[in-house]
XYZ file of C-alpha atoms in Angstrom:
625
model
C 271.238 0.641 84.324
C 273.708 2.393 82.047
C 276.724 3.927 83.798
C 277.740 7.565 83.466
C 280.818 8.729 81.579
C 283.252 10.052 84.146
C 285.510 12.162 81.954
C 285.276 15.814 81.048
C 286.668 15.285 77.555
C 283.936 12.797 76.678
C 281.249 15.148 77.930
C 282.687 17.826 75.654
C 282.760 15.719 72.490
C 280.206 12.934 72.967
C 276.435 13.148 73.165
C 275.666 9.485 72.463
C 276.408 9.559 68.767
C 275.282 6.781 66.483
C 277.191 3.499 66.371
C 279.169 4.425 63.225
C 280.071 7.837 64.659
C 281.330 6.196 67.865
C 283.572 3.877 65.865
C 285.094 6.872 64.064
C 285.837 8.489 67.434
C 287.462 5.252 68.697
C 289.704 5.052 65.614
C 290.638 8.728 65.845
C 291.471 8.616 69.574
C 293.483 5.378 69.250
C 295.590 7.018 66.554
C 296.065 10.251 68.534
C 297.296 8.367 71.629
C 300.388 7.247 69.704
C 301.590 10.820 69.140
C 300.053 12.629 72.130
C 302.440 13.731 74.931
C 301.738 12.615 78.492
C 299.331 15.319 79.680
C 295.824 15.669 81.103
C 294.256 15.581 77.637
C 295.770 12.140 77.113
C 294.154 11.059 80.386
C 290.845 12.314 78.981
C 291.368 10.372 75.748
C 291.917 7.156 77.709
C 288.721 7.869 79.614
C 286.720 8.468 76.441
C 287.909 5.161 74.976
C 286.908 3.405 78.191
C 283.372 4.797 77.950
C 282.975 3.882 74.291
C 284.219 0.314 74.809
C 282.844 -0.507 78.263
C 279.939 -2.603 76.872
C 281.353 -3.908 73.578
C 284.886 -4.804 74.835
C 284.975 -4.425 78.634
C 288.459 -5.948 79.129
C 290.022 -3.462 76.699
C 288.030 -0.660 78.345
C 289.524 -1.686 81.718
C 293.030 -1.499 80.236
C 292.391 2.104 79.156
C 291.075 3.005 82.631
C 294.227 1.582 84.234
C 296.433 3.507 81.743
C 294.574 6.683 82.719
C 295.090 5.940 86.436
C 298.846 5.374 86.072
C 299.303 8.537 83.986
C 297.138 10.608 86.368
C 299.283 9.553 89.340
C 302.452 10.452 87.410
C 301.018 13.909 86.631
C 299.602 14.280 90.186
C 296.279 14.930 88.428
C 293.670 14.355 91.180
C 290.675 14.682 88.889
C 292.087 11.952 86.642
C 292.880 9.714 89.636
C 289.319 10.049 90.942
C 287.733 9.475 87.515
C 289.920 6.448 86.734
C 288.928 4.771 89.997
C 285.282 5.377 89.160
C 285.758 3.847 85.717
C 287.388 0.735 87.175
C 284.414 0.570 89.559
C 282.164 0.579 86.460
C 283.972 -2.458 85.076
C 283.341 -4.489 88.250
C 279.755 -3.185 88.568
C 278.919 -4.399 85.055
C 280.422 -7.791 85.975
C 278.176 -7.883 89.110
C 281.261 -7.950 91.389
C 279.630 -5.522 93.799
C 282.240 -5.496 96.591
C 285.045 -4.575 94.193
C 282.845 -1.952 92.516
C 282.025 -0.309 95.878
C 285.723 -0.271 96.817
C 286.738 1.698 93.715
C 283.667 3.963 93.812
C 284.373 4.945 97.429
C 288.049 5.441 96.617
C 287.177 7.799 93.754
C 284.588 9.576 95.916
C 287.081 10.276 98.711
C 289.586 11.853 96.306
C 286.769 13.906 94.738
C 285.611 15.184 98.147
C 289.143 15.984 99.324
C 289.762 18.050 96.185
C 286.234 19.534 95.818
C 285.659 17.848 92.424
C 281.870 18.162 92.236
C 281.315 16.218 89.006
C 283.200 13.151 90.273
C 281.276 13.260 93.575
C 278.027 13.213 91.634
C 279.076 10.272 89.467
C 280.346 8.265 92.464
C 277.176 8.908 94.489
C 275.006 7.883 91.540
C 276.819 4.565 91.130
C 276.742 3.812 94.870
C 273.006 4.574 94.962
C 272.477 2.105 92.091
C 274.293 -0.602 94.066
C 272.178 0.022 97.188
C 269.017 -0.112 95.060
C 270.025 -3.477 93.611
C 270.698 -4.731 97.153
C 267.194 -3.681 98.250
C 268.448 -0.871 100.529
C 265.928 1.561 99.038
C 265.902 4.262 101.729
C 269.711 4.463 101.749
C 269.708 4.647 97.939
C 267.202 7.534 98.047
C 269.374 9.400 100.600
C 272.419 9.105 98.319
C 270.479 10.345 95.276
C 269.158 13.306 97.263
C 272.776 14.229 98.128
C 273.417 14.536 94.411
C 270.324 16.651 93.812
C 271.480 18.940 96.639
C 274.913 19.178 94.953
C 273.253 20.229 91.695
C 271.111 22.841 93.413
C 273.902 24.541 95.391
C 274.487 27.940 93.831
C 278.272 27.667 93.973
C 278.086 24.387 92.001
C 275.577 25.475 89.358
C 278.019 27.817 87.642
C 280.815 25.234 87.757
C 278.647 22.469 86.323
C 277.225 24.563 83.496
C 280.482 26.291 82.561
C 282.700 23.206 82.527
C 280.345 20.894 80.597
C 277.583 21.559 78.065
C 274.893 20.180 80.406
C 274.453 18.772 83.879
C 273.119 15.265 84.499
C 270.377 15.855 87.068
C 267.959 14.040 84.751
C 269.763 10.785 85.513
C 269.094 11.345 89.234
C 265.359 11.658 88.540
C 265.524 8.446 86.496
C 267.288 6.590 89.313
C 264.789 7.913 91.872
C 262.028 6.588 89.633
C 263.626 3.124 89.543
C 263.997 3.048 93.333
C 260.395 4.107 93.985
C 259.111 1.592 91.421
C 261.011 -1.124 93.309
C 259.359 0.086 96.538
C 255.923 -0.068 94.912
C 255.498 3.735 94.916
C 254.221 3.791 91.331
C 252.867 7.356 91.352
C 256.125 8.825 92.648
C 258.076 6.684 90.169
C 255.934 8.036 87.325
C 256.450 11.640 88.423
C 260.247 11.321 88.718
C 260.547 9.478 85.391
C 258.569 12.181 83.560
C 261.029 14.732 84.968
C 263.920 12.644 83.622
C 262.342 12.292 80.180
C 261.692 16.026 79.935
C 265.314 16.735 80.876
C 266.812 14.289 78.345
C 264.618 15.722 75.608
C 265.917 19.224 76.399
C 269.539 18.116 76.042
C 268.710 15.891 73.030
C 270.161 12.719 74.604
C 268.446 9.961 72.607
C 269.701 6.891 74.469
C 268.759 8.316 77.860
C 265.353 9.262 76.425
C 264.904 5.616 75.435
C 265.842 4.463 78.958
C 263.296 6.865 80.466
C 260.622 5.784 77.960
C 261.257 2.109 78.786
C 260.969 2.934 82.467
C 257.659 4.758 81.861
C 256.448 1.659 80.030
C 257.282 -0.488 83.069
C 255.420 1.898 85.378
C 252.305 1.999 83.184
C 252.436 -1.813 82.988
C 252.596 -2.032 86.788
C 249.561 0.292 86.966
C 247.647 -1.916 84.519
C 247.686 0.662 81.694
C 248.864 -1.766 79.004
C 248.085 0.345 75.914
C 250.009 3.270 77.397
C 252.913 0.971 78.280
C 253.052 -0.227 74.649
C 253.330 3.361 73.413
C 256.366 3.986 75.611
C 257.977 0.587 74.905
C 257.688 1.038 71.131
C 259.188 4.543 71.272
C 262.116 3.194 73.281
C 262.584 0.225 70.941
C 262.795 2.508 67.878
C 265.606 4.511 69.514
C 267.500 1.367 70.596
C 267.291 0.039 67.029
C 268.508 3.343 65.633
C 271.546 3.213 67.942
C 272.154 -0.552 67.514
C 271.675 -1.178 71.252
C 270.948 -4.928 70.976
C 270.788 -5.731 74.703
C 268.029 -3.213 75.395
C 266.242 -4.107 72.123
C 265.815 -7.663 73.398
C 264.565 -6.770 76.893
C 262.178 -4.137 75.488
C 260.733 -6.538 72.894
C 260.061 -9.013 75.728
C 258.181 -6.319 77.663
C 256.117 -5.522 74.562
C 255.200 -9.210 74.300
C 254.010 -9.265 77.930
C 251.838 -6.184 77.351
C 250.215 -7.803 74.308
C 249.480 -10.916 76.396
C 247.624 -8.739 78.916
C 245.615 -7.292 76.008
C 244.967 -10.882 74.745
C 246.566 -10.090 71.374
C 248.515 -13.345 71.252
C 249.690 -13.082 67.627
C 251.467 -9.771 68.243
C 252.805 -11.114 71.540
C 254.294 -14.128 69.739
C 255.928 -11.884 67.107
C 257.534 -9.701 69.817
C 258.857 -12.674 71.796
C 260.379 -14.241 68.669
C 262.055 -10.924 67.797
C 263.449 -10.692 71.352
C 264.690 -14.287 71.207
C 266.563 -13.749 67.932
C 268.346 -10.693 69.361
C 269.076 -12.415 72.696
C 270.808 -15.250 70.847
C 273.080 -12.691 69.162
C 273.973 -11.056 72.481
C 274.199 -14.486 74.205
C 272.011 -13.171 77.021
C 270.707 -16.230 78.891
C 268.202 -14.199 80.901
C 266.638 -12.550 77.822
C 266.489 -15.907 76.001
C 264.736 -17.475 78.996
C 262.278 -14.545 79.215
C 261.465 -14.927 75.500
C 260.948 -18.690 75.833
C 258.665 -18.246 78.829
C 256.692 -15.573 76.948
C 256.238 -17.909 73.961
C 255.143 -20.612 76.400
C 252.443 -18.324 77.816
C 251.151 -17.587 74.311
C 250.981 -21.324 73.533
C 249.253 -22.028 76.871
C 246.561 -19.395 76.322
C 246.000 -20.671 72.772
C 245.657 -24.223 74.190
C 248.766 -25.536 72.404
C 249.827 -27.437 75.503
C 252.692 -29.497 74.040
C 254.397 -26.367 72.652
C 253.786 -24.556 75.937
C 255.436 -27.347 77.931
C 258.482 -27.401 75.607
C 258.975 -23.619 75.862
C 258.590 -23.633 79.658
C 261.025 -26.528 80.100
C 263.664 -24.716 78.010
C 263.115 -21.471 79.954
C 263.337 -23.397 83.250
C 266.732 -24.887 82.331
C 268.098 -21.453 81.399
C 266.843 -19.792 84.604
C 268.336 -22.643 86.656
C 271.693 -22.237 84.903
C 271.972 -18.608 86.095
C 270.354 -19.199 89.522
C 267.388 -16.848 88.950
C 265.280 -18.576 91.608
C 262.317 -16.221 91.428
C 261.943 -16.926 87.707
C 262.492 -20.653 88.293
C 259.554 -20.682 90.736
C 257.284 -18.755 88.348
C 258.104 -21.123 85.483
C 257.392 -24.195 87.643
C 253.980 -22.707 88.433
C 253.301 -22.320 84.705
C 254.348 -25.949 84.078
C 251.855 -26.942 86.777
C 249.114 -25.127 84.827
C 250.073 -27.002 81.647
C 249.867 -30.322 83.501
C 246.373 -29.401 84.739
C 245.325 -28.688 81.154
C 246.496 -32.214 80.286
C 244.576 -33.648 83.303
C 247.900 -34.793 84.753
C 247.062 -33.904 88.361
C 249.967 -35.646 90.093
C 252.555 -34.044 87.792
C 250.908 -30.666 88.345
C 251.142 -31.172 92.109
C 254.859 -31.972 91.891
C 255.566 -28.776 89.943
C 253.587 -26.557 92.310
C 255.227 -28.148 95.378
C 258.679 -27.296 93.957
C 257.530 -23.730 93.255
C 256.229 -23.347 96.818
C 259.512 -24.623 98.296
C 261.550 -22.063 96.324
C 259.183 -19.179 97.104
C 259.265 -20.040 100.812
C 263.085 -20.020 100.753
C 263.373 -16.645 98.967
C 260.420 -15.031 100.776
C 258.364 -14.338 97.618
C 255.096 -13.744 99.490
C 252.975 -12.643 96.533
C 253.971 -15.727 94.523
C 253.251 -17.962 97.526
C 249.718 -16.602 97.744
C 248.992 -17.681 94.157
C 250.762 -21.020 94.729
C 248.585 -21.916 97.728
C 245.360 -21.080 95.903
C 246.510 -23.077 92.869
C 247.401 -26.070 95.042
C 244.109 -25.930 96.958
C 242.266 -26.447 93.659
C 244.570 -29.372 92.844
C 243.938 -31.000 96.228
C 240.204 -30.605 95.680
C 240.487 -32.413 92.333
C 242.479 -35.170 94.073
C 239.735 -35.415 96.765
C 242.181 -34.347 99.501
C 239.677 -32.064 101.211
C 241.683 -31.477 104.378
C 244.786 -30.261 102.492
C 242.616 -28.164 100.167
C 241.094 -26.405 103.176
C 244.515 -25.812 104.787
C 245.936 -24.258 101.595
C 242.856 -22.089 101.203
C 243.391 -20.744 104.730
C 247.096 -20.056 103.988
C 246.052 -18.195 100.849
C 243.590 -16.069 102.860
C 246.163 -15.192 105.548
C 248.760 -14.035 102.985
C 246.153 -12.169 100.936
C 244.933 -10.252 104.010
C 248.539 -9.410 104.909
C 249.277 -8.128 101.386
C 246.116 -5.986 101.349
C 247.079 -4.436 104.673
C 250.625 -3.755 103.437
C 249.319 -2.158 100.230
C 247.052 0.115 102.251
C 249.963 1.292 104.412
C 252.129 1.729 101.326
C 249.530 3.891 99.572
C 249.295 6.221 102.563
C 253.110 6.361 102.819
C 253.325 7.198 99.120
C 250.941 10.152 99.516
C 252.977 11.372 102.487
C 256.218 11.118 100.462
C 254.667 13.065 97.578
C 253.589 15.807 99.964
C 257.007 16.035 101.662
C 258.831 16.029 98.305
C 256.709 18.860 96.943
C 257.158 20.760 100.196
C 260.948 20.464 99.896
C 260.810 21.603 96.252
C 258.811 24.636 97.338
C 261.392 25.423 100.028
C 264.179 25.218 97.435
C 262.249 27.568 95.178
C 261.736 29.998 98.049
C 265.481 29.937 98.767
C 266.233 30.689 95.124
C 263.781 33.569 95.181
C 265.437 34.918 98.314
C 268.825 34.760 96.555
C 267.340 36.701 93.631
C 266.102 39.299 96.084
C 269.567 39.665 97.594
C 271.077 40.168 94.132
C 268.450 42.775 93.371
C 269.350 44.673 96.527
C 272.841 45.423 95.223
C 271.406 47.400 92.281
C 269.468 49.999 94.288
C 270.168 52.339 97.167
C 269.711 51.241 100.753
C 266.177 52.537 101.204
C 264.958 51.238 97.840
C 266.586 47.861 98.438
C 264.978 47.569 101.857
C 261.495 48.510 100.656
C 261.688 46.325 97.570
C 263.010 43.336 99.490
C 260.306 43.653 102.152
C 257.577 44.043 99.552
C 258.703 41.108 97.486
C 259.277 38.943 100.538
C 255.781 39.672 101.842
C 254.327 38.964 98.424
C 256.241 35.697 98.206
C 255.123 34.682 101.677
C 251.503 35.482 100.839
C 251.602 33.708 97.478
C 253.342 30.639 98.822
C 251.162 30.533 101.913
C 248.121 30.480 99.605
C 249.784 27.930 97.342
C 250.812 25.665 100.216
C 247.347 25.859 101.750
C 245.742 24.847 98.458
C 248.317 22.109 97.996
C 247.667 20.747 101.499
C 243.918 20.802 100.868
C 244.385 19.035 97.532
C 246.660 16.380 99.053
C 244.250 15.862 101.948
C 241.371 15.451 99.486
C 243.412 13.044 97.345
C 244.419 11.087 100.440
C 240.793 10.828 101.550
C 239.719 9.771 98.051
C 242.516 7.183 97.871
C 241.514 5.877 101.303
C 237.856 5.565 100.231
C 238.785 3.838 96.960
C 241.049 1.439 98.811
C 238.350 0.633 101.387
C 235.792 0.090 98.617
C 238.189 -2.284 96.843
C 238.959 -3.982 100.157
C 235.217 -4.394 100.880
C 234.512 -5.901 97.458
C 237.534 -8.202 97.746
C 236.440 -9.333 101.208
C 232.894 -10.006 100.025
C 234.017 -11.976 96.982
C 236.535 -13.945 99.056
C 233.789 -14.707 101.606
C 231.486 -15.871 98.804
C 234.230 -17.996 97.234
C 235.253 -19.455 100.573
C 231.667 -20.449 101.462
C 231.183 -21.922 97.996
C 234.334 -24.043 98.350
C 233.419 -25.064 101.907
C 229.908 -26.139 100.858
C 231.410 -28.146 98.005
C 233.869 -29.799 100.408
C 231.009 -30.459 102.816
C 228.989 -32.289 100.156
C 232.029 -34.357 99.155
C 232.709 -35.177 102.804
C 229.109 -36.404 103.222
C 229.560 -38.727 100.237
C 232.869 -40.001 101.588
C 231.265 -40.492 105.026
C 228.628 -42.795 103.530
C 231.284 -44.757 101.613
C 233.437 -45.104 104.724
C 230.717 -46.674 106.942
C 230.173 -43.528 108.985
C 233.826 -42.872 109.836
C 233.651 -40.275 112.717
C 236.531 -38.335 111.133
C 234.316 -37.224 108.249
C 231.580 -36.126 110.695
C 234.172 -33.982 112.531
C 235.228 -32.420 109.206
C 231.563 -31.657 108.358
C 231.065 -30.076 111.800
C 234.234 -27.983 111.328
C 232.970 -26.755 107.956
C 229.502 -25.977 109.425
C 231.135 -24.035 112.252
C 233.161 -21.939 109.798
C 230.108 -21.345 107.570
C 228.085 -20.142 110.590
C 230.955 -18.155 112.146
C 229.586 -14.711 113.030
C 233.120 -13.300 112.972
C 233.027 -13.519 109.161
C 229.990 -11.258 109.044
C 231.357 -8.916 111.751
C 234.548 -8.385 109.690
C 232.457 -7.729 106.584
C 230.183 -5.292 108.498
C 233.223 -3.374 109.735
C 234.560 -2.941 106.186
C 231.054 -2.043 104.928
C 230.485 0.686 107.553
C 233.873 2.259 106.719
C 232.786 2.686 103.092
C 229.033 3.312 103.462
C 228.825 5.296 106.686
C 225.444 5.363 108.545
C 223.824 3.052 105.978
C 222.123 0.904 108.637
C 220.705 3.865 110.570
C 219.426 5.546 107.389
C 217.816 2.318 106.201
C 216.076 1.768 109.547
C 214.824 5.368 109.568
C 213.270 4.994 106.109
C 211.972 1.452 106.659
C 211.295 0.838 110.401
C 209.987 -2.735 109.883
C 213.258 -4.233 108.599
C 215.226 -6.701 110.754
C 218.926 -7.390 111.246
C 218.803 -10.140 108.606
C 217.100 -7.717 106.232
C 219.966 -5.256 106.774
C 222.470 -7.978 105.823
C 220.665 -8.606 102.546
C 220.385 -4.846 101.858
C 224.136 -4.389 102.432
C 224.954 -7.038 99.830
C 222.426 -5.536 97.387
C 224.064 -2.143 97.965
C 227.328 -3.661 96.677
C 225.519 -4.832 93.502
C 226.537 -8.473 94.044
C 224.893 -11.286 92.067
C 222.237 -13.522 93.620
C 224.683 -16.447 93.556
C 227.348 -14.438 95.425
C 224.767 -13.250 97.991
C 223.538 -16.824 98.478
C 227.096 -18.060 99.095
C 227.830 -15.284 101.615
C 224.552 -15.780 103.553
C 224.886 -19.584 103.191
C 221.337 -20.076 101.865
C 219.915 -21.477 98.634
C 218.926 -19.521 95.513
C 215.241 -20.103 96.389
C 215.972 -18.769 99.845
C 217.346 -15.558 98.297
C 214.188 -15.121 96.214
C 211.974 -15.508 99.299
C 214.154 -13.128 101.305
C 213.898 -10.502 98.542
C 210.103 -10.877 98.457
C 209.830 -10.465 102.246
C 212.073 -7.397 102.080
C 209.942 -5.838 99.300
C 206.844 -6.313 101.464
C 208.432 -4.687 104.530
C 209.729 -1.747 102.452
C 206.376 -1.299 100.652
C 207.887 -1.634 97.152
C 205.654 -2.337 94.131
C 206.520 -5.166 91.733
C 207.382 -2.660 88.982
C 209.973 -0.916 91.173
C 213.655 -1.989 91.318
C 214.649 -3.219 94.784
C 218.369 -2.768 93.962
C 217.910 0.823 92.780
C 216.096 1.827 95.976
C 218.696 0.165 98.229
C 221.650 1.663 96.315
C 220.093 5.128 96.628
C 220.046 4.973 100.448
């Protein structure tokens, strides 16, 4: 994330000019420093040079920050002392030396608080919140950002902020909030906060910050599965980065565009984007961006069945990720190499890659990646005729998948609650502002008029906001109920499909075990495995779990069906429930553990009991119940 400029002078003269304009400012300020007396404006000039050089020549930028600190102490200029410490903190933050960065940020913050320097407090809080976000301390990061928003909204600060600088920077707080909530998985809140940031940066005509917000919106839409929308935002951001010669963000954005095109199966455009990103990353010498580009090109080659090219790209990406200790990316790339090996029918090599990926993901606690790893390895074990290991991995996959689904459900409910509480707080702030306006209005009228007007307006506000809050609560409650229903429906479908897939795999393993049993002269171990599989296939708990999910989505379905068709049995109700979900005959057969012919006979018996003619659709009648 880009750091703020901490100096008043820069805010007065700089609004992210183009690259050539910035160079002119650098030349002009460097020349002026030679003839400028030691005063606060010279401190500001040092600070401006630091900001302009902090990415292109960080060591020189640090020298200017230290010059500003020494001069500020000589002048007893507290604002300069605070700002210089914050700038030095920026240097260490950009070098990923977090402890040193926090030391200087807190030092600058203390001086700013002691001397009531609001702007420096805001900048320090913002940087500290960014550090906590990167460390995964999301709730603490949100608390720090909210302190800044409170500082912006205090009436005594508003005048100071707007009079001393041409704009305030509250938009950056919305952008940071969006990043934090996206990291937490609160995609809807992240989208809302990022749109606020974009609107703010457009109002103040800050192009680079607009690009950052647009890139963030692209990431959110990508996370939500809206790939065409994400491309729109990414391309807008990329155009601005190119205009301002921001090579680092050009490379990372081009990589994101490539990933979106892969999701849309437009592999030619994906390849073009990854090659563009790679060329830029080589100029900036960014190992991470080069590795991302290589892995993206490997995915394109894999999906286009160019397996040798895919393997070469993935191996190069793997070496680069390993060189910078990006273990999460190392594990993902190993998983991709395992897929390439499968495509080449090299099962043992594929197993070695996936085992390495699993080891890394277990060490770093990457649960979602582990889920995919276990499922991938279960298929490999099946191909290698290791039925016992295949079954164990399948069970591990199921356990993690159930845990993730439960966590997502809790997270969705928490997100709705956060949205409601945030909007409630915004309404309270608005009410407070309205009350302040009422107090100001009182001073313009006589006592009686002021009293009557204040009471009237207050009552009107209370009535309007009471109505508004009631509608908002009703809307949120409805949205929460709808979200809950949609989640349960998705959970039901997922459970049914997993049950079908599990039974299909178990039946396949059972048949293979029978063959192996014959070859092994009736080894009792294979009979025990067959009995274990039969027990799991006939386990009533599987159906009870499914029935519980089904009743949560389709309430009173069984009672309504029995009222309309009194002759149906419990087994008939099972078949009707699966027809209600519009599952295929193969999926129904796998779940009920019967043959395709058995399904046909069951449907015929059900038609007879329900009194349905041959020209009527059984599915349509069941779905309508």
